[in-house]
XYZ file of N, CA and C in Angstrom:
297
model
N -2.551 13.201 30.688
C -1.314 12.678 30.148
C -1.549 11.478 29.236
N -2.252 10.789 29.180
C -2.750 9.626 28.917
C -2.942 9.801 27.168
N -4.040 10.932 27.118
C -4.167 11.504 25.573
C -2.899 11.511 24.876
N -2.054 12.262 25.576
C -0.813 12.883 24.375
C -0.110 11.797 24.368
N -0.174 11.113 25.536
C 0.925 9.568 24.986
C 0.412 8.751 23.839
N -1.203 8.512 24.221
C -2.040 7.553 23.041
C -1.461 8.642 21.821
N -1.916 9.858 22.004
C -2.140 10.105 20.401
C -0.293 10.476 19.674
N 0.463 10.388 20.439
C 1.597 10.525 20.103
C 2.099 9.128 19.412
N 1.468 8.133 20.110
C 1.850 6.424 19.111
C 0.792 6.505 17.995
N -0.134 7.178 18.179
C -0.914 7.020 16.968
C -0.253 8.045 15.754
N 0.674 8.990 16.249
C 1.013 9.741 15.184
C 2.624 8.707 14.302
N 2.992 8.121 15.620
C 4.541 7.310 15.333
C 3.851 5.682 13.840
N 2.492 5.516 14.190
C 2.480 4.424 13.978
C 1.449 4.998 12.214
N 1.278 6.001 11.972
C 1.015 6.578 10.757
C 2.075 7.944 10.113
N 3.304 7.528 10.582
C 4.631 8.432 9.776
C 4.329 8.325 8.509
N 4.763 9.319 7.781
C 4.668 9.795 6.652
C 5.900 8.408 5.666
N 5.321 8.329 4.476
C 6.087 7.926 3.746
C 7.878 8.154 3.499
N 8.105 9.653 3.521
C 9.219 10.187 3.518
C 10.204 9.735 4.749
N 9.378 9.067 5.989
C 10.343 8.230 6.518
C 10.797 6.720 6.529
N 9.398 6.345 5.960
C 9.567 4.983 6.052
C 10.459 4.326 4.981
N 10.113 5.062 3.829
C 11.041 4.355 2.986
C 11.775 5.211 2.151
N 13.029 3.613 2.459
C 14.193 4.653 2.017
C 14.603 4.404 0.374
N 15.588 5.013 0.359
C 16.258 4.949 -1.361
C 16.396 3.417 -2.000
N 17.360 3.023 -0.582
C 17.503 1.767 -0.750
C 16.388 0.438 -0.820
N 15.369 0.800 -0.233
C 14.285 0.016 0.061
C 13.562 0.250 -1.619
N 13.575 1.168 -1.695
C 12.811 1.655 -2.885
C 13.083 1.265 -4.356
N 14.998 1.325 -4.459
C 15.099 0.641 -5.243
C 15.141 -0.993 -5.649
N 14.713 -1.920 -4.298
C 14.830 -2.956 -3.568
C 13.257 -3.178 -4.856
N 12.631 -2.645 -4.139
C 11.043 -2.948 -4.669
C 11.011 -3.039 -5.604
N 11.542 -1.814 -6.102
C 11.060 -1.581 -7.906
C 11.734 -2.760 -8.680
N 13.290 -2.787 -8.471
C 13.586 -4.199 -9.323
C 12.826 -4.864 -9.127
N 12.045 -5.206 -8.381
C 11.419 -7.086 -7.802
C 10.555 -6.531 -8.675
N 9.683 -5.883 -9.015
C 8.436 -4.972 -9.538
C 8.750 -4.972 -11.381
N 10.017 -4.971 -11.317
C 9.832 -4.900 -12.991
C 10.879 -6.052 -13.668
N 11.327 -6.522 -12.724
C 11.804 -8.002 -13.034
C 13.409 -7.709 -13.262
N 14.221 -6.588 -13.183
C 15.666 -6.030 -13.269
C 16.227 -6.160 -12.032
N 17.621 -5.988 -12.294
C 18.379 -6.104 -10.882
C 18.793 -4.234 -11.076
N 19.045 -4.074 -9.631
C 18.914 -3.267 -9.005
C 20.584 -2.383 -9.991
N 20.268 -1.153 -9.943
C 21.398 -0.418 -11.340
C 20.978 -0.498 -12.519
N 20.354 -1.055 -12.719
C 19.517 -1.471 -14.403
C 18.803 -0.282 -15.104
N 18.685 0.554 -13.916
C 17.344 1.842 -13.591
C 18.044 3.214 -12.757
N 17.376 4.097 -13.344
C 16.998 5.175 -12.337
C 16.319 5.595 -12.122
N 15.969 5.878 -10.810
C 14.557 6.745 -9.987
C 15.072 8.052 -10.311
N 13.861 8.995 -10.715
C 13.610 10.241 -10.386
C 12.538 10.862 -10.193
N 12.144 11.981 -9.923
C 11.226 13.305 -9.492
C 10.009 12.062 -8.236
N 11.142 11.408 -7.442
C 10.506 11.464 -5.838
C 9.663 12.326 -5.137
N 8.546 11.417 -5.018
C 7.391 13.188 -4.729
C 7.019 12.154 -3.043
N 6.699 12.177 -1.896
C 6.767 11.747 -0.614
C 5.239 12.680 -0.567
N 3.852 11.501 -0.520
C 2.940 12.244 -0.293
C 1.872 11.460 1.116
N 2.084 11.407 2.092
C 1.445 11.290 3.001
C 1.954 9.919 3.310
N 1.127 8.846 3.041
C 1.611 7.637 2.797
C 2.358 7.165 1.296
N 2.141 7.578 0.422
C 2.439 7.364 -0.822
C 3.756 7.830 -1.507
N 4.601 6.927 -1.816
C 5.665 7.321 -2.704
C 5.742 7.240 -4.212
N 5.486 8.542 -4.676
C 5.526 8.137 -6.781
C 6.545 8.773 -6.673
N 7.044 8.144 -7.982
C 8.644 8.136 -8.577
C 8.151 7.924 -10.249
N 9.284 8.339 -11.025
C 9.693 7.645 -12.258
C 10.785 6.936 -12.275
N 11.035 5.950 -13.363
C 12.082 4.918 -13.264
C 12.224 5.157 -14.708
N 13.291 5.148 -15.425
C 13.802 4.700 -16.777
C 14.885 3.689 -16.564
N 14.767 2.891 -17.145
C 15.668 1.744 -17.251
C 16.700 1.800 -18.577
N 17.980 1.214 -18.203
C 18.978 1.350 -19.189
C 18.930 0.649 -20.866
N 17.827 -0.004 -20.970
C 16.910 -0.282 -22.108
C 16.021 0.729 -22.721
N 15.913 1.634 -21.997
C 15.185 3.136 -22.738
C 13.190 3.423 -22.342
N 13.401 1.945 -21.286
C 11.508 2.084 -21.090
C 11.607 2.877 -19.829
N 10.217 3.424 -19.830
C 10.050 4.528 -18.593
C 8.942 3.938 -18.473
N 8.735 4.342 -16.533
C 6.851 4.069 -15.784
C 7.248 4.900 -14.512
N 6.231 4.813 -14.349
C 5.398 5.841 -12.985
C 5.103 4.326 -12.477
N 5.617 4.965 -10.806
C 5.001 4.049 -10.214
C 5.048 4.472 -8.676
N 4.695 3.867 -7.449
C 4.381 4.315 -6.607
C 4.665 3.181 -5.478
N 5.350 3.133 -4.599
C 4.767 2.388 -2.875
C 4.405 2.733 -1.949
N 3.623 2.437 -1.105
C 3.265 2.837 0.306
C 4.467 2.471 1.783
N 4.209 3.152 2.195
C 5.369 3.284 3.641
C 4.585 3.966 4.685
N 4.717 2.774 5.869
C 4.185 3.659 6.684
C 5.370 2.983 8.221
N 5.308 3.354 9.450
C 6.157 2.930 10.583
C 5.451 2.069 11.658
N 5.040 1.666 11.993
C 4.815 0.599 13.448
C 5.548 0.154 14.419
N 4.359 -0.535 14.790
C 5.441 -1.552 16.388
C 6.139 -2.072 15.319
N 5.907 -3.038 14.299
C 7.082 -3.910 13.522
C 8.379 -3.194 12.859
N 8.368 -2.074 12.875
C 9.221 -1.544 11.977
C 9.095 -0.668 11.223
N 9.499 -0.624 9.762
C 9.410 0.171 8.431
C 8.265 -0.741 7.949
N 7.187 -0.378 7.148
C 6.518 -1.496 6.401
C 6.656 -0.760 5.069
N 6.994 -1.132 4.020
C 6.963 -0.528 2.246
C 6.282 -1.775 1.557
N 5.169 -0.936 0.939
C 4.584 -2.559 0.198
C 5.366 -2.358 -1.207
N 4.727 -3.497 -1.815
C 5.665 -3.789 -2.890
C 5.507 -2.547 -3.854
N 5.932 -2.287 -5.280
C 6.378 -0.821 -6.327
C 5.075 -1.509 -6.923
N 4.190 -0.730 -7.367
C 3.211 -0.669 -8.239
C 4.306 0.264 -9.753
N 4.191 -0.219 -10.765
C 5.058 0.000 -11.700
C 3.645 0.245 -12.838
N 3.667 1.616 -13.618
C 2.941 1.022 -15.481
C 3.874 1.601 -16.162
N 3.848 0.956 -17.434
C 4.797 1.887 -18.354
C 4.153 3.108 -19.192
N 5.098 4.241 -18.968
C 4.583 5.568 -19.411
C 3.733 5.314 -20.826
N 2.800 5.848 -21.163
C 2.205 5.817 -22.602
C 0.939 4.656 -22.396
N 1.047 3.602 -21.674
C -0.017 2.083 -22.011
C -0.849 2.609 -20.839
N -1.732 1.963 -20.790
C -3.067 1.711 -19.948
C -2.203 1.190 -18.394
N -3.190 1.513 -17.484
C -2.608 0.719 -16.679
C -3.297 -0.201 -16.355
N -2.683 -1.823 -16.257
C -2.744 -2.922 -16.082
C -3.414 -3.496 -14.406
N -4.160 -4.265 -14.182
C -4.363 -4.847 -12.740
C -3.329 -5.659 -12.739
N -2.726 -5.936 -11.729
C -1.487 -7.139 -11.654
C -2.000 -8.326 -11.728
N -3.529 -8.479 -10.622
C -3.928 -9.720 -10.443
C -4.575 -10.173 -11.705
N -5.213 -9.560 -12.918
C -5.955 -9.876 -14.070
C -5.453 -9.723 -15.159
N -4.525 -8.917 -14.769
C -3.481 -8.342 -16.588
C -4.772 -7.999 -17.373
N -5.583 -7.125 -16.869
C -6.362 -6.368 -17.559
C -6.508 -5.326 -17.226
């Protein structure tokens, strides 16, 4: 009994992206991520891949990016790290070097 309990928190505590984060969370991030308030934008073609959430965003200024967060569930909660954002067409950028 012992197994299926351990490995049953080990399955709760690596949930898939598609639960952890939500619409709302998501669009939470991405503004903070591209410096807009939240409506400014729309998300589309949401793809939920293991841990990983990619999305596109076009903003009501006409720029588009791909971008992506992680979500996973724990003892603490929901965890979503912050929107990794590039804009469609440019290189993509390190955040920490802007190179």
């Amino acid at each position: 009994m012992k197994k299926v309990a351990v490995g049953g928190f080990a399955v709760l505590l690596s949930a898939c992206a598609s639960m952890a984060v939500t619409d709302q969370r998501l669009e939470q991030n991405t503004a903070f991520a591209l410096g807009l308030d939240v409506g400014d934008f729309t998300i589309a073609n949401r793809m939920d891949e293991g841990l990983k959430t990619t999305y596109s965003v076009k903003t009501k200024a006409g720029k588009q990016y791909n971008c992506y967060v992680m979500g996973t569930i724990g003892i603490t909660g929901k965890n979503v790290s912050d929107a990794i954002c590039n804009e469609k067409g440019k290189p993509a950028v390190n955040p920490l070097t802007g190179k």
